[in-house]
PDB file of C-alpha atoms in Angstrom:
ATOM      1  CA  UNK A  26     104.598 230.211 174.782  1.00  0.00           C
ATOM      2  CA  UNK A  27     104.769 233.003 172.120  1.00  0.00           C
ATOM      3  CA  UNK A  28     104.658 230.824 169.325  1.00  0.00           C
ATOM      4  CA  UNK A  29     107.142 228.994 170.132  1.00  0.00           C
ATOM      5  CA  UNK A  30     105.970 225.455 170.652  1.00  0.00           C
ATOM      6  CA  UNK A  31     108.072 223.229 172.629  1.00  0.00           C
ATOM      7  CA  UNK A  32     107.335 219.624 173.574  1.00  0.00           C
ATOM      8  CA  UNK A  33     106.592 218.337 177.275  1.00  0.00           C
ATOM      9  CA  UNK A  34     107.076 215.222 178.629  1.00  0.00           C
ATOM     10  CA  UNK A  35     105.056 214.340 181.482  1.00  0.00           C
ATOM     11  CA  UNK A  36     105.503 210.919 183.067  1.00  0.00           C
ATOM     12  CA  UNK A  37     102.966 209.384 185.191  1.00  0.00           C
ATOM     13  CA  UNK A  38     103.417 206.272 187.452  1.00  0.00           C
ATOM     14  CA  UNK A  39     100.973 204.886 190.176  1.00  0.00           C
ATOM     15  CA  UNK A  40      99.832 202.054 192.022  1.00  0.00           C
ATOM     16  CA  UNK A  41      97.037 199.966 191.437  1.00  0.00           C
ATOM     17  CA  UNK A  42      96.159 197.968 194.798  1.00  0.00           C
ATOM     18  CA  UNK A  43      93.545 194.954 194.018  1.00  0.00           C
ATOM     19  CA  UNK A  44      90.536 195.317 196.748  1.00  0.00           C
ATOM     20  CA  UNK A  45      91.274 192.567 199.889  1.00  0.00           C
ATOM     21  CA  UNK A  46      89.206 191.685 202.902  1.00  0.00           C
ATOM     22  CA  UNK A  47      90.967 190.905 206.127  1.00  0.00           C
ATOM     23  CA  UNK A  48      89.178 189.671 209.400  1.00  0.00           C
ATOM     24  CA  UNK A  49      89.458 190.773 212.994  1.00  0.00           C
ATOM     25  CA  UNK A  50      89.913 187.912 214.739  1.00  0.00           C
ATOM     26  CA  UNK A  51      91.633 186.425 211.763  1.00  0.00           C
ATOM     27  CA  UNK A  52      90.105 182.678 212.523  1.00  0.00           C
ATOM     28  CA  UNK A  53      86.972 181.905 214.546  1.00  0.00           C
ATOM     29  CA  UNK A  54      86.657 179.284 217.258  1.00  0.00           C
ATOM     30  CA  UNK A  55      83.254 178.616 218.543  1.00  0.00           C
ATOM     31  CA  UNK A  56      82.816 177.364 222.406  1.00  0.00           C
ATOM     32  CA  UNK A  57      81.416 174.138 222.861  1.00  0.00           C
ATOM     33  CA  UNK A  58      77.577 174.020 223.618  1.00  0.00           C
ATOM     34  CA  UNK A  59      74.825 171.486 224.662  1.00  0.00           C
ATOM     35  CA  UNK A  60      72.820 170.158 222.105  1.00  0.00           C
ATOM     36  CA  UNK A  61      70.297 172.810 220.465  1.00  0.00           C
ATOM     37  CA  UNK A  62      72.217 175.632 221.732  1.00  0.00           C
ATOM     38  CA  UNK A  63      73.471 178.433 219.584  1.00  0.00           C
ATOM     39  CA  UNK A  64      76.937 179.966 220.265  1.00  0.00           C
ATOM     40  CA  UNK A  65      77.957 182.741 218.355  1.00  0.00           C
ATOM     41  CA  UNK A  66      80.436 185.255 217.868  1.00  0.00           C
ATOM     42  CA  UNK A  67      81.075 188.226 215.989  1.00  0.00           C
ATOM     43  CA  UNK A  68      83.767 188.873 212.956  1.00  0.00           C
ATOM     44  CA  UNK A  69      85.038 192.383 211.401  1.00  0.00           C
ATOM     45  CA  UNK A  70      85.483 192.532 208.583  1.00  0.00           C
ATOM     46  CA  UNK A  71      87.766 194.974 206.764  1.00  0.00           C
ATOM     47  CA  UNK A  72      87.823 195.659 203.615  1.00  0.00           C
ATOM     48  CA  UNK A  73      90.479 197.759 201.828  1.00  0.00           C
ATOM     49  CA  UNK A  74      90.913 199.154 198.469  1.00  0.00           C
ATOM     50  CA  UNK A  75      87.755 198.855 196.827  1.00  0.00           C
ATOM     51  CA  UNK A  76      86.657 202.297 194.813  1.00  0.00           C
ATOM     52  CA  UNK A  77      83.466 200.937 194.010  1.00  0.00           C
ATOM     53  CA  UNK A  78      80.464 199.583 195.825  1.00  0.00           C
ATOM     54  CA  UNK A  79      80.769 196.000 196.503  1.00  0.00           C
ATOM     55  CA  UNK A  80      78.434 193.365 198.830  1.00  0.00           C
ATOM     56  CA  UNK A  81      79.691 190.472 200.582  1.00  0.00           C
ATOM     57  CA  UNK A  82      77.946 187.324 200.302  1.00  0.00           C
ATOM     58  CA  UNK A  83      78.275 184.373 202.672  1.00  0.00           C
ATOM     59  CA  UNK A  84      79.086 180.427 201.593  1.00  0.00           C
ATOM     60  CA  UNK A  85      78.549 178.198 204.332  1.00  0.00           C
ATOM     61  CA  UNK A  86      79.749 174.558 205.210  1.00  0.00           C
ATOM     62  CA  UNK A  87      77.262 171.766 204.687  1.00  0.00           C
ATOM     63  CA  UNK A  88      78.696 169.115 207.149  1.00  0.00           C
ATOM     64  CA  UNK A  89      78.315 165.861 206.622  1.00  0.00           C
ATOM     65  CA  UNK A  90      77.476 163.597 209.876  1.00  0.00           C
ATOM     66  CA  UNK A  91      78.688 159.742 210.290  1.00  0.00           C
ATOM     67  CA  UNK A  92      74.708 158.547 209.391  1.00  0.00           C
ATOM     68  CA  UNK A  93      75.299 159.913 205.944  1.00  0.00           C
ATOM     69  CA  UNK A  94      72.811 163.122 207.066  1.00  0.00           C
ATOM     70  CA  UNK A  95      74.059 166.734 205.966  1.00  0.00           C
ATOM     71  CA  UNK A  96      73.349 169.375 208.218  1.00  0.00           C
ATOM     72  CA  UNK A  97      74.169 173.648 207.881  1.00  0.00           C
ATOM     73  CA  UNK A  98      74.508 174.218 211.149  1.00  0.00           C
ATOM     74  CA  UNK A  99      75.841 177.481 210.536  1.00  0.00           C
ATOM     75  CA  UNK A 100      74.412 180.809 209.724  1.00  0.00           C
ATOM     76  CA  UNK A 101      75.430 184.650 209.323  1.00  0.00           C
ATOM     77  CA  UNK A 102      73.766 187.817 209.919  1.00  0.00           C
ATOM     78  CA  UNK A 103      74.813 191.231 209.049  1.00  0.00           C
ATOM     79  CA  UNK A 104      73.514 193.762 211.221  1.00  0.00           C
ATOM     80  CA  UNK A 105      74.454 196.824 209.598  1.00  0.00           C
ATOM     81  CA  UNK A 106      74.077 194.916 205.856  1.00  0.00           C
ATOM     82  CA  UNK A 107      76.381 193.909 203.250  1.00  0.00           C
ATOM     83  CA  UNK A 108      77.445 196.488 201.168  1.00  0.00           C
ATOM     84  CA  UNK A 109      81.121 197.803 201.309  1.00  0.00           C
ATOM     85  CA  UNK A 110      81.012 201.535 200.925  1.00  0.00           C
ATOM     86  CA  UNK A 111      83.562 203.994 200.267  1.00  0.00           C
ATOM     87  CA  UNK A 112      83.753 206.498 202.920  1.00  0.00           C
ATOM     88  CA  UNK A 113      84.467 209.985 201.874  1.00  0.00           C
ATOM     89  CA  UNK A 114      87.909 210.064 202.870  1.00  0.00           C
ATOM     90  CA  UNK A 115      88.839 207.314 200.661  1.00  0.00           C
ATOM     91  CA  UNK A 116      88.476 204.348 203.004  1.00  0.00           C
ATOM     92  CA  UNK A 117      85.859 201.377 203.535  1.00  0.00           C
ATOM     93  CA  UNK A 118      84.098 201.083 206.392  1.00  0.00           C
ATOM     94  CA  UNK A 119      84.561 197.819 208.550  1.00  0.00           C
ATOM     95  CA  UNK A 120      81.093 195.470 208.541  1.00  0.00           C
ATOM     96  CA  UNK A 121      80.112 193.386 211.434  1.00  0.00           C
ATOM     97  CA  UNK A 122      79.126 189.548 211.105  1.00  0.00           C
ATOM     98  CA  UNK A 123      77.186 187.894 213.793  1.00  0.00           C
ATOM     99  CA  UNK A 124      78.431 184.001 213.002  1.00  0.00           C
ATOM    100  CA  UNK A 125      76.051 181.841 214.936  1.00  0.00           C
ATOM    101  CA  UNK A 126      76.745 177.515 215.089  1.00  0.00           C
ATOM    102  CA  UNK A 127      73.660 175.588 216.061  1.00  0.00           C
ATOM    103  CA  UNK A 128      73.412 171.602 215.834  1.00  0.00           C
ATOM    104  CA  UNK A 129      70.802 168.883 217.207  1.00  0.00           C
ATOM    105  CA  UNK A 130      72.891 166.325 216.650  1.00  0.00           C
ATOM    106  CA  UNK A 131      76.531 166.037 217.990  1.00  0.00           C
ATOM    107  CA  UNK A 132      79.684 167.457 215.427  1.00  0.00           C
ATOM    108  CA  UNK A 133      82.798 168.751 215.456  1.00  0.00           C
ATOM    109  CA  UNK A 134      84.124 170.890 212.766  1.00  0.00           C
ATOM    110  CA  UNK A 135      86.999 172.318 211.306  1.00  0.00           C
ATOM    111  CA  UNK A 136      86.776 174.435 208.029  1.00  0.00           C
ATOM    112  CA  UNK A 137      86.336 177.601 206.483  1.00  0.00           C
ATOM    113  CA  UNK A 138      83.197 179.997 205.835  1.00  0.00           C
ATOM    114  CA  UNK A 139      83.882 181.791 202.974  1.00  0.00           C
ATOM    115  CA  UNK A 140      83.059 185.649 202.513  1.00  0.00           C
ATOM    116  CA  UNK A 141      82.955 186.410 198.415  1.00  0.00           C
ATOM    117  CA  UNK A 142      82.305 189.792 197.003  1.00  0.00           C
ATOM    118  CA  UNK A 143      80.786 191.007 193.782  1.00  0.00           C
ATOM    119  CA  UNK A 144      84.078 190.044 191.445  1.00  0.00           C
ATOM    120  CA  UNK A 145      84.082 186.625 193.127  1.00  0.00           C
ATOM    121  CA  UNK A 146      87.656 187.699 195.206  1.00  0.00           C
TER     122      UNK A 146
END
């Protein structure tokens, strides 16, 4: 610049997208069964927008039966574990849930499992 100083202005602007999970299928129905028989299905889950390492953790319905008995007749597995990763090119990769239902006693339900990550989203 020769001595000659001179001012720049350089204006940044960007985005900021908070991390989300979405599901594929977006709800779950589970087939009725006989009575000590597990049905199960599985759930993707997507998540998008995390830069950081994250893990999903599982909260599952207690139900509560006419008797006044609570059962958790539900249960989760992860096959390929918990732990949202960010890929090299910048995305997450999907994780698979195996959700399993499995009762002794006779129930219907309708309600939500809910799938929490590290910041409690």
């Amino acid at each position: 610049l020769d001595d000659n100083p001179s001012h720049y202005k350089i204006k940044l602007s960007g985005t900021l997208k908070s991390p989300k999970i979405t599901f594929d299928p977006p709800f779950l129905m589970l087939m009725p069964v006989p009575l000590d028989v597990k049905t199960e299905a599985a759930v993707n889950i997507i998540p998008q927008y995390y830069l950081r390492q994250s893990q999903i953790r599982v909260e599952l319905p207690e139900l509560k039966l006419e008797d006044g008995d609570r059962i958790y007749p539900f249960s989760v597995q992860f096959p390929e574990g918990q732990d949202i990763i960010l890929s090299s090119d910048g995305t997450n990769k999907k994780l698979t849930s195996h959700i399993s239902f499995r009762s002794s006693r006779p129930v219907s339900f309708l309600g939500n499992v809910f799938f929490i990550d590290k910041e409690d989203n």
